[in-house]
Amino acid sequence: MDPVKWMVGIGFWVQGFRCFPWLVVNFFLKDALGVPPSSLQLLQNSANLPMVAKPLYGLLSDSVPIHGQRRLPYVAIGALLQAIAWLAIGLWPGSAISFSALTLLLLLSNLGASIAEVANDAIVAEAGKHQKQKSSTSSGQLQSFAWMFGSSAGALGNLLGGIAISRSFSPKLMFLFYGIILIFQFCTTVCVSEKSLNLPNPNNKPKSSSSGGGFGKQLSELTIALKRPDIFRLLLWFSVSYAVTPLLLGTMFFYQTQYLNLDSSIIGFSKVIGQATLLIWSIVYEKYFKRASPRKVLWTLQLVMAMLMLSDALFVKGIYRGFGIPDWLYVLIFSGLAEAGLFLKVLPCSVLVAKLCPPGCEGSVMAFVMSALALATIVSGYFGVVLASFLGVSENDFSNLPLCILIEAGCTMLPLLGSSWISEGIVAEKKKE
C-alpha cells in the first residue's frame, strides 16, 4: 500500500475509533457518577476546549520540525498523550474516578487528539495536492479516503461500545483497550520515516525554524490566507452554521436512556447507523458531488440537518408512536442519522478549503478550520444547555423538549440566508492551474 494512504488510514482510523471510549464515557457519567444532563453536556463540550487551539498546533507543525520531520512526530506525540490519558482512567485506583479528575484526563486526551488530527489533516492536504499535480486527478480523493477510514472506525467503535455496555463489560477495561490501540499507533508512527511519504516541504531553511523565524513566517502566511475574502467568508459561514444551533445531544441521550429506558445496544447501533451514513456520504460525495457547486451542496446539507431536527420534534411528541413506529426503531435509525447530519458539511468544506488554501500553510489553515468547528460546537453545546435550562428540561421533566427541538431546528435554518458567502472555488482552481 502507498505509504501515505497507510499512515493516513491508521491515523484517521484510530481517531475515528475514539467513538468507542466516548460512548462508554457517556454511560459511565450517567450511571456510575450520576451526573445530570446539563453536567453531561457541559463536560462533553468543555472537553473539546483543546481543539480550539488547533491553529497553534498547525503553526508548530508547519514551522517547527522535529528531527527534520513536520508531521509524523506530532502524530506520535498526540497518540502518546491520548494513551496516557485513557490508560490513567482505566488504571485509576478505587471503584470510581472523581468527576474533576475525569474531566482533566479527558482534556488531556482531547489535547493529544487535536495535535494528531492537525498533523493528519496537514498530511492529507499536502499529499492531496501533490497527488493531483502528479497524476492529474481531481482534488478531494485523499480527503474522501481519510473520511471513509474514520467513519468506518467510528461505526465499529460505536457497535463494539454498545454491545460491551449491554453485556456489562467493565468501563475501565474498555478504556484500557483503547489505550493499547493508541500505544500501537505511537509505535507504528515512530517507526516510519516522513521521507517515505514524499510530502512537499516549502520550508527548506532549517535555521529559520530553529530561530523562530519559521513560526513567524507561517503565522504571517496564515493571516494572509485568512484575510482572503473567499476563505474568510467560507469559514465565517461554516462556524456560524454550527454556533447558532443550540445542540441538545446530552439532553437527548438522557431522554433516550432514562425516560424511554432504551438499551445501550440500541444507542450504540444508532451511532453505528450515523457513522455508516458518514461513510456512505464520503463515497457518494467522491463519486457524484465533488465537482458539484459547493454552495449548493452545503446549502442542501444545512437544510437536511434542519429537517432531521424537525423529525426529532415529532418523535418526542409521540407522532411516530401513533403511526405504530416503536421508539427503539426510530432511535436506531433516525437518531443516528440526525447526529451524522451535523457533520456531513465537514467533508465538502474541507475539500473546498484545500482548494482555496495557498501552498505552504495547509496545516495551519486546515487546523484553523477544525478549530473554528470545535469552538462553534462548544458554543452550540453551551447554547443548548442554556435553552434546556431556561425551558425547564431536566432528567425528570422532558415536557418542553419538543419546543427546545423546534427552536433548535429554526436556528439551524438561519444560516441558509447567508449561503451566498460560500465560495464556489472555481477562481482558486483556475489560478493554481
XYZ file of C-alpha atoms in Angstrom, residues 249-408:
160
model
C -27.152 15.917 22.420
C -26.776 15.394 26.182
C -30.467 16.022 26.796
C -31.485 13.616 24.005
C -29.116 10.985 25.426
C -30.887 11.174 28.805
C -34.314 11.186 27.144
C -33.490 8.001 25.239
C -31.723 6.103 28.020
C -33.575 7.301 31.120
C -37.061 8.399 30.031
C -37.553 5.821 27.241
C -35.279 3.340 29.052
C -33.747 2.083 25.817
C -30.970 -0.478 25.989
C -27.385 0.702 25.490
C -27.039 -1.589 22.477
C -29.779 0.411 20.709
C -27.866 3.639 21.385
C -24.665 2.041 20.130
C -26.315 0.683 16.987
C -27.914 4.077 16.273
C -24.464 5.671 16.337
C -23.274 2.901 14.008
C -26.023 3.968 11.603
C -24.725 7.531 11.885
C -21.134 6.540 11.181
C -22.260 4.319 8.305
C -24.088 7.349 6.927
C -20.870 9.366 7.033
C -19.037 6.511 5.330
C -21.639 6.258 2.574
C -21.632 10.044 2.213
C -17.852 10.041 1.651
C -18.260 7.516 -1.168
C -21.230 9.312 -2.719
C -19.519 12.696 -2.442
C -16.355 11.375 -4.103
C -18.330 9.900 -6.984
C -21.109 12.415 -7.593
C -20.729 15.687 -5.680
C -17.066 16.696 -5.520
C -17.426 18.502 -8.869
C -20.806 19.980 -7.958
C -21.324 23.518 -6.713
C -20.005 23.661 -3.101
C -22.581 26.329 -2.308
C -25.486 24.152 -3.398
C -24.076 21.096 -1.601
C -23.564 22.916 1.714
C -26.934 24.694 1.464
C -28.701 21.366 0.899
C -26.889 19.681 3.789
C -27.849 22.523 6.125
C -31.490 22.120 5.125
C -31.325 18.334 5.618
C -29.968 18.874 9.127
C -32.913 21.146 9.978
C -35.409 18.601 8.594
C -33.908 15.838 10.736
C -34.316 18.034 13.815
C -37.962 18.663 12.951
C -38.371 14.897 12.720
C -36.936 14.590 16.244
C -39.562 17.048 17.484
C -42.314 14.869 16.008
C -40.718 11.834 17.635
C -40.637 13.373 21.116
C -44.272 14.481 20.708
C -45.176 10.831 20.077
C -46.413 11.360 16.499
C -44.483 8.411 15.101
C -45.586 6.240 18.002
C -49.160 6.935 16.931
C -48.350 5.522 13.492
C -47.089 2.284 15.050
C -43.358 3.053 14.855
C -41.748 1.916 18.136
C -39.382 4.276 19.928
C -36.429 1.920 19.682
C -36.749 1.696 15.898
C -36.828 5.470 15.440
C -33.825 5.945 17.737
C -31.969 3.126 15.984
C -32.345 4.687 12.532
C -33.140 8.382 12.696
C -31.232 9.440 15.816
C -28.045 8.175 14.226
C -28.897 9.995 11.006
C -29.546 13.211 12.937
C -26.158 13.059 14.679
C -24.425 12.279 11.382
C -26.262 15.169 9.739
C -24.404 17.582 12.000
C -21.089 16.641 10.385
C -21.978 15.997 6.754
C -20.791 19.522 5.929
C -17.254 18.879 7.168
C -16.100 16.856 4.138
C -17.190 19.272 1.357
C -15.999 22.231 3.408
C -12.575 20.605 3.955
C -12.236 19.850 0.256
C -13.185 23.423 -0.648
C -10.720 24.879 1.881
C -7.979 22.614 0.472
C -8.692 24.091 -2.977
C -8.588 27.668 -1.717
C -5.644 27.247 0.661
C -2.334 28.845 -0.501
C 0.603 26.398 -0.773
C 2.843 26.132 2.276
C 0.331 26.747 5.055
C -2.040 23.815 4.595
C -1.522 22.578 8.129
C -2.253 25.981 9.655
C -5.346 26.698 7.572
C -6.859 23.229 7.968
C -6.161 23.444 11.697
C -7.934 26.790 11.821
C -10.960 25.204 10.113
C -11.128 22.420 12.702
C -10.555 24.947 15.487
C -13.452 27.037 14.224
C -15.607 23.894 14.139
C -14.587 22.968 17.704
C -15.261 26.449 19.062
C -18.589 26.667 17.229
C -19.758 23.294 18.567
C -18.699 24.270 22.102
C -20.737 27.471 21.833
C -23.582 25.452 20.358
C -23.449 22.955 23.230
C -23.466 25.698 25.870
C -26.331 27.347 23.983
C -28.234 24.050 24.207
C -27.645 23.795 27.970
C -28.940 27.342 28.477
C -32.001 26.682 26.299
C -32.875 23.428 28.073
C -32.424 25.035 31.500
C -34.488 28.087 30.520
C -37.392 25.884 29.391
C -37.111 23.622 32.468
C -35.961 20.459 30.702
C -34.157 18.107 33.113
C -33.615 14.404 33.750
C -37.018 14.306 35.453
C -39.017 16.631 33.187
C -38.993 16.434 29.373
C -42.346 18.124 28.766
C -40.773 21.124 26.981
C -38.255 19.082 24.997
C -40.335 19.290 21.751
C -40.274 23.099 21.994
C -36.500 23.021 22.526
C -36.044 20.918 19.399
C -38.308 23.203 17.336
C -36.180 26.197 18.390
C -33.072 24.173 17.520
